[in-house]
XYZ file of C-alpha atoms in Angstrom:
280
model
C 65.055 124.489 154.598
C 63.387 124.693 151.178
C 59.554 125.461 150.419
C 59.047 122.347 150.219
C 60.016 121.163 153.486
C 58.574 124.076 155.221
C 55.035 123.643 153.804
C 55.141 119.952 153.618
C 55.766 119.824 157.706
C 53.540 122.846 158.013
C 50.508 121.301 156.511
C 51.525 118.134 158.162
C 50.849 119.665 161.671
C 48.012 121.646 160.608
C 46.092 118.253 159.617
C 47.013 116.465 162.656
C 45.898 118.077 164.816
C 42.401 119.336 162.320
C 41.898 116.188 161.630
C 42.928 114.869 165.030
C 40.279 116.472 166.805
C 37.568 115.471 164.187
C 38.507 112.172 165.118
C 38.085 113.027 168.314
C 34.517 113.981 168.355
C 33.146 111.518 165.566
C 35.377 108.738 166.345
C 33.146 105.977 168.717
C 34.969 105.272 172.156
C 36.878 108.052 171.555
C 37.346 109.973 174.462
C 36.141 113.211 173.889
C 33.231 111.974 171.151
C 30.664 113.531 170.401
C 32.367 117.203 171.852
C 31.406 119.189 168.773
C 31.489 121.542 166.235
C 32.751 124.602 168.793
C 35.453 122.286 169.411
C 36.051 121.727 166.220
C 35.944 124.517 164.633
C 38.218 126.435 167.543
C 41.344 123.044 167.495
C 41.348 123.869 163.591
C 41.958 127.493 164.028
C 44.760 126.461 166.762
C 46.253 124.384 164.133
C 46.861 126.575 161.217
C 47.969 128.350 164.068
C 50.238 125.618 164.795
C 51.507 125.133 161.433
C 52.427 128.803 160.945
C 54.516 128.789 163.578
C 56.455 125.860 162.586
C 57.686 126.959 159.689
C 56.342 130.828 158.720
C 59.773 132.164 159.278
C 61.388 129.327 156.431
C 57.784 129.889 154.262
C 55.596 131.879 154.795
C 53.489 129.010 156.144
C 51.110 129.327 153.264
C 49.311 126.184 154.243
C 46.379 126.210 151.794
C 47.114 126.844 147.930
C 44.559 129.244 147.753
C 46.793 131.429 149.814
C 49.611 130.723 147.714
C 47.628 131.401 144.962
C 46.254 134.643 146.533
C 49.388 135.576 147.733
C 51.198 134.996 144.248
C 48.365 136.983 142.296
C 49.379 139.702 144.459
C 52.902 140.056 143.793
C 54.528 139.182 147.289
C 55.803 135.563 145.957
C 56.885 134.450 142.651
C 54.955 132.379 140.347
C 57.992 129.805 139.740
C 57.755 128.903 143.252
C 54.019 128.129 142.957
C 54.780 125.091 142.424
C 56.619 123.785 145.347
C 54.537 125.493 147.360
C 51.232 123.120 146.135
C 53.421 119.844 146.014
C 54.494 120.283 150.207
C 51.030 121.734 150.480
C 49.307 118.609 149.538
C 52.203 115.921 150.756
C 51.794 117.210 153.869
C 48.031 117.195 153.979
C 48.234 113.247 153.073
C 50.584 113.049 155.248
C 49.067 114.913 158.191
C 45.744 112.011 157.581
C 47.958 108.984 157.615
C 49.428 110.139 161.073
C 45.723 110.668 162.544
C 44.661 107.074 160.835
C 46.820 105.767 163.197
C 46.445 107.480 166.447
C 43.468 106.121 166.245
C 43.889 103.172 164.993
C 41.597 101.196 167.516
C 38.607 103.119 166.449
C 37.807 102.904 163.543
C 36.695 99.109 163.859
C 34.954 100.534 166.514
C 32.855 103.164 164.583
C 29.474 101.970 162.319
C 29.083 105.309 160.616
C 31.385 105.193 157.343
C 30.581 109.054 157.067
C 31.908 109.408 160.577
C 35.218 108.307 159.257
C 35.471 109.963 156.154
C 34.946 113.900 157.590
C 38.099 112.200 159.981
C 39.506 113.101 156.589
C 37.422 115.589 154.210
C 34.281 117.628 154.382
C 30.804 117.055 153.304
C 27.816 119.106 153.111
C 25.330 119.587 155.533
C 22.422 119.866 152.025
C 24.002 118.078 148.832
C 22.860 120.878 146.695
C 26.304 121.912 144.262
C 26.036 125.283 143.444
C 25.451 126.135 147.408
C 28.190 124.346 148.445
C 30.343 125.833 145.864
C 29.213 129.518 146.863
C 29.917 129.114 150.629
C 32.996 127.858 150.077
C 34.275 130.745 147.854
C 32.790 133.348 150.618
C 34.683 131.147 153.233
C 37.879 131.495 151.588
C 37.756 135.027 150.504
C 37.318 136.445 153.715
C 40.479 134.135 154.751
C 42.169 135.266 152.289
C 41.240 139.374 152.796
C 41.821 138.286 156.638
C 45.452 137.464 156.438
C 46.333 140.559 153.867
C 44.817 142.839 156.046
C 46.019 141.190 159.248
C 49.598 141.271 157.453
C 48.677 144.763 156.547
C 49.050 146.072 159.847
C 51.900 146.999 162.546
C 51.835 143.940 164.575
C 54.155 142.114 166.011
C 54.878 139.419 163.348
C 54.954 136.728 166.017
C 50.803 137.606 166.605
C 50.112 137.429 163.044
C 49.554 133.456 163.361
C 47.831 133.695 166.281
C 45.239 136.074 164.982
C 45.026 134.253 161.537
C 44.271 131.050 163.479
C 41.786 132.907 165.847
C 40.095 134.200 161.654
C 40.136 130.959 161.177
C 37.977 129.585 164.104
C 35.178 132.669 163.326
C 34.951 131.293 160.094
C 34.670 127.774 160.952
C 31.628 129.422 163.191
C 30.236 131.110 161.402
C 30.410 129.664 157.763
C 31.098 126.371 158.302
C 27.516 124.730 158.741
C 26.610 124.666 154.973
C 29.734 122.144 154.407
C 32.306 122.371 157.047
C 34.421 124.862 155.343
C 37.707 123.422 153.599
C 38.898 126.525 152.314
C 41.992 125.133 151.393
C 41.665 122.735 148.894
C 44.996 120.458 150.647
C 43.655 119.661 153.416
C 40.011 118.338 151.480
C 42.438 116.470 148.790
C 45.172 115.084 150.510
C 43.528 113.859 153.121
C 40.440 112.369 151.060
C 43.288 110.870 148.823
C 44.531 108.988 151.918
C 41.167 107.743 152.704
C 40.426 106.132 149.546
C 44.138 104.158 150.327
C 43.959 103.689 153.725
C 42.931 99.695 155.187
C 40.152 102.233 156.824
C 37.522 99.460 158.523
C 34.208 99.543 156.675
C 35.006 102.689 155.569
C 32.843 103.161 151.995
C 32.895 106.001 149.712
C 34.881 108.773 149.537
C 33.105 111.251 147.725
C 34.587 111.929 144.737
C 31.530 113.318 143.407
C 31.782 116.243 146.052
C 35.505 116.772 145.771
C 35.756 119.138 142.939
C 33.821 122.138 145.088
C 36.086 122.395 148.108
C 38.805 122.450 145.226
C 37.849 124.976 143.180
C 35.631 127.410 145.309
C 39.020 127.718 148.100
C 41.055 128.607 144.822
C 38.249 131.076 143.819
C 37.352 132.527 147.103
C 41.462 133.065 147.132
C 41.808 134.110 144.243
C 38.907 136.941 144.733
C 39.774 138.045 148.119
C 43.571 138.874 146.591
C 42.209 140.559 143.186
C 39.552 142.271 145.440
C 42.473 143.502 148.366
C 44.587 144.807 145.651
C 41.680 146.707 144.343
C 40.333 148.137 147.341
C 42.941 149.138 149.457
C 45.600 149.024 147.298
C 43.529 151.448 145.330
C 44.189 148.999 141.112
C 41.528 147.606 140.050
C 42.435 145.174 137.931
C 41.317 143.310 134.979
C 41.459 139.428 137.367
C 38.944 141.495 138.984
C 36.111 142.023 137.096
C 36.664 138.452 135.120
C 36.252 136.527 138.587
C 33.301 138.975 139.328
C 31.075 138.063 136.149
C 32.177 134.467 137.239
C 30.754 134.869 140.921
C 27.983 136.015 140.005
C 26.629 133.074 137.386
C 27.750 131.118 139.966
C 25.295 133.336 142.693
C 22.526 133.673 140.045
C 22.847 130.133 139.701
C 22.805 128.850 143.875
C 19.903 131.517 144.079
C 17.988 130.041 141.374
C 18.661 126.521 142.305
C 17.576 126.661 145.749
C 14.469 128.104 144.453
C 13.271 126.084 142.323
C 13.575 123.187 144.682
C 11.535 125.429 147.419
C 9.145 125.782 145.423
C 8.932 122.064 144.043
C 9.082 120.934 147.421
C 5.709 123.446 148.582
C 4.314 121.815 145.842
C 4.856 118.389 147.190
C 3.453 119.249 150.015
C 0.150 121.446 149.033
C -0.337 117.652 147.136
C 0.217 115.747 150.190
C -2.599 117.869 152.267
C -5.058 118.218 148.796
C -4.931 114.941 149.239
C -4.798 114.160 153.170
C -8.256 116.510 152.856
C -10.362 114.311 149.812
């Protein structure tokens, strides 16, 4: 099986299960409606594991452009095959989303909330704050990439690796997924978002394209930084890419912290104004 075919099938399996569990919880009249965050995060971890088991022997089962980028930086794959990986991941994510749409076909019209429908396909922030949202995606994908590399560095039977990576994804969701819904995978978010835009979903509303750059740029930066961090500290070879990305991340951190402080001060001032008017 070619890399393209393997990544297409593996990512399709990932999104079928991952998007499917969000549909179970969020769509009206579903048997599992309201099952919630813990169910979603556990199932996403299992979805990653099943996708990896499906095609790991053919392509290594990246299923994620951020992982592909990180492994190319580390030198585990050649840059010449990166486009083939990316094309398969994007197509697979799109096809998986289409399958979820078909499985839950009667439920779209029964669900009144457009955001509940969009959440089946792609992520959105709990609090819309671009630099903070970007930082959350960077950190989540950083630890995903780093975790994949240090799991692979242990003398474990290969057959356990996909399950361990799935557990890593589940704990990332439980611990770090609250701010953005943890895309940590550009294909996972962009492919289904395109499907959402194209499919005839009743009352679907906006695909929220103004936010779509965050779950693409954030994971790519996080995946690249995770690879450079591993090379620098685990392999003791600090490269120029590590320092460049460290500078970029510092700028993002400063922008995120400053933005939140400005908003917090503005809200405090507004609340004080309301209290003062109330006293008068």
